[in-house]
Amino acid sequence: MPDNKNSGMLEDFLIQMADKETISAAKNCLKTAMNTGVTHFKKVHFSKALIHTYLAWQNEPGKPLGQSITAHSLKPDTEIAQIFIEWLKRSLDF
């Protein structure tokens, strides 16, 4: 993950930038869909399915991940995002 501390994919990192209540509702929907057998994604890709479900519920569904940050569907002002931004600035000597 971009924080180099936790395991996971980029989507796991981005989930932490999502609205907590909405991501929780999306997670419940996905679990229900999995339990009824209507999903076909691998269990390891749950985070990918989750973030894209969340983004489908936003004002402009279907935006790519990066544009979702710019549009504030994913919150760039969260603590984890700010830590990543500061690390990136230090790494690139900004």
XYZ file of C-alpha atoms in Angstrom:
94
model
C 0.000 0.000 0.000
C 1.099 3.585 -0.456
C 1.683 3.973 3.289
C 4.312 1.176 3.264
C 2.944 -0.024 6.613
C -0.166 -2.038 5.832
C -0.650 -4.807 3.336
C -3.203 -4.417 0.606
C -3.862 -2.853 -2.740
C -4.244 0.758 -3.773
C -7.988 0.363 -3.284
C -7.475 -0.530 0.394
C -5.658 2.777 0.826
C -8.348 4.736 -1.032
C -11.159 3.172 1.012
C -9.726 5.057 3.979
C -10.420 8.291 2.084
C -14.106 7.466 1.569
C -17.063 8.640 3.630
C -17.291 6.107 6.478
C -21.087 5.765 6.485
C -21.350 5.329 2.722
C -18.465 2.861 2.486
C -20.073 0.850 5.283
C -23.362 0.715 3.368
C -21.515 -0.331 0.199
C -19.717 -3.064 2.159
C -23.043 -4.399 3.466
C -24.482 -4.445 -0.061
C -21.470 -6.322 -1.401
C -21.614 -8.886 1.399
C -25.319 -9.453 0.713
C -24.588 -9.854 -2.996
C -21.795 -12.331 -2.220
C -24.034 -14.331 0.124
C -26.737 -14.623 -2.532
C -24.225 -15.730 -5.163
C -24.652 -12.877 -7.620
C -21.021 -11.703 -7.556
C -18.224 -13.186 -9.625
C -15.119 -11.384 -8.378
C -12.363 -13.176 -6.484
C -12.489 -12.692 -2.723
C -9.025 -11.100 -2.872
C -10.569 -8.330 -5.009
C -13.227 -7.371 -2.461
C -11.587 -3.960 -1.924
C -11.669 -3.241 -5.658
C -15.366 -4.126 -5.821
C -16.020 -2.068 -2.696
C -14.360 1.152 -3.852
C -16.028 0.956 -7.263
C -19.428 0.305 -5.668
C -18.874 3.350 -3.463
C -17.838 5.473 -6.449
C -20.895 4.312 -8.414
C -23.051 5.979 -5.762
C -21.398 9.385 -6.095
C -22.685 12.490 -7.876
C -20.731 11.574 -11.021
C -20.523 7.767 -11.102
C -17.764 6.089 -13.074
C -14.956 8.548 -12.439
C -11.484 6.970 -12.357
C -9.832 6.734 -8.944
C -7.580 9.776 -9.355
C -10.397 11.975 -10.633
C -12.508 10.813 -7.689
C -9.946 12.388 -5.367
C -9.961 15.626 -7.380
C -13.788 15.649 -7.297
C -13.674 15.024 -3.520
C -15.669 11.790 -3.755
C -12.581 10.468 -1.994
C -11.422 12.947 0.629
C -7.879 14.257 0.046
C -7.919 15.983 3.440
C -7.999 12.744 5.456
C -5.057 12.077 7.737
C -3.784 9.127 5.691
C -3.903 11.189 2.483
C -2.013 14.054 4.109
C 0.666 11.688 5.429
C 1.086 10.263 1.919
C 1.255 13.748 0.366
C 3.923 14.855 2.858
C 5.954 11.691 2.209
C 5.667 12.275 -1.533
C 6.822 15.896 -1.169
C 9.830 14.816 0.912
C 10.681 12.038 -1.524
C 10.522 14.343 -4.529
C 12.220 17.190 -2.660
C 9.367 19.715 -3.005
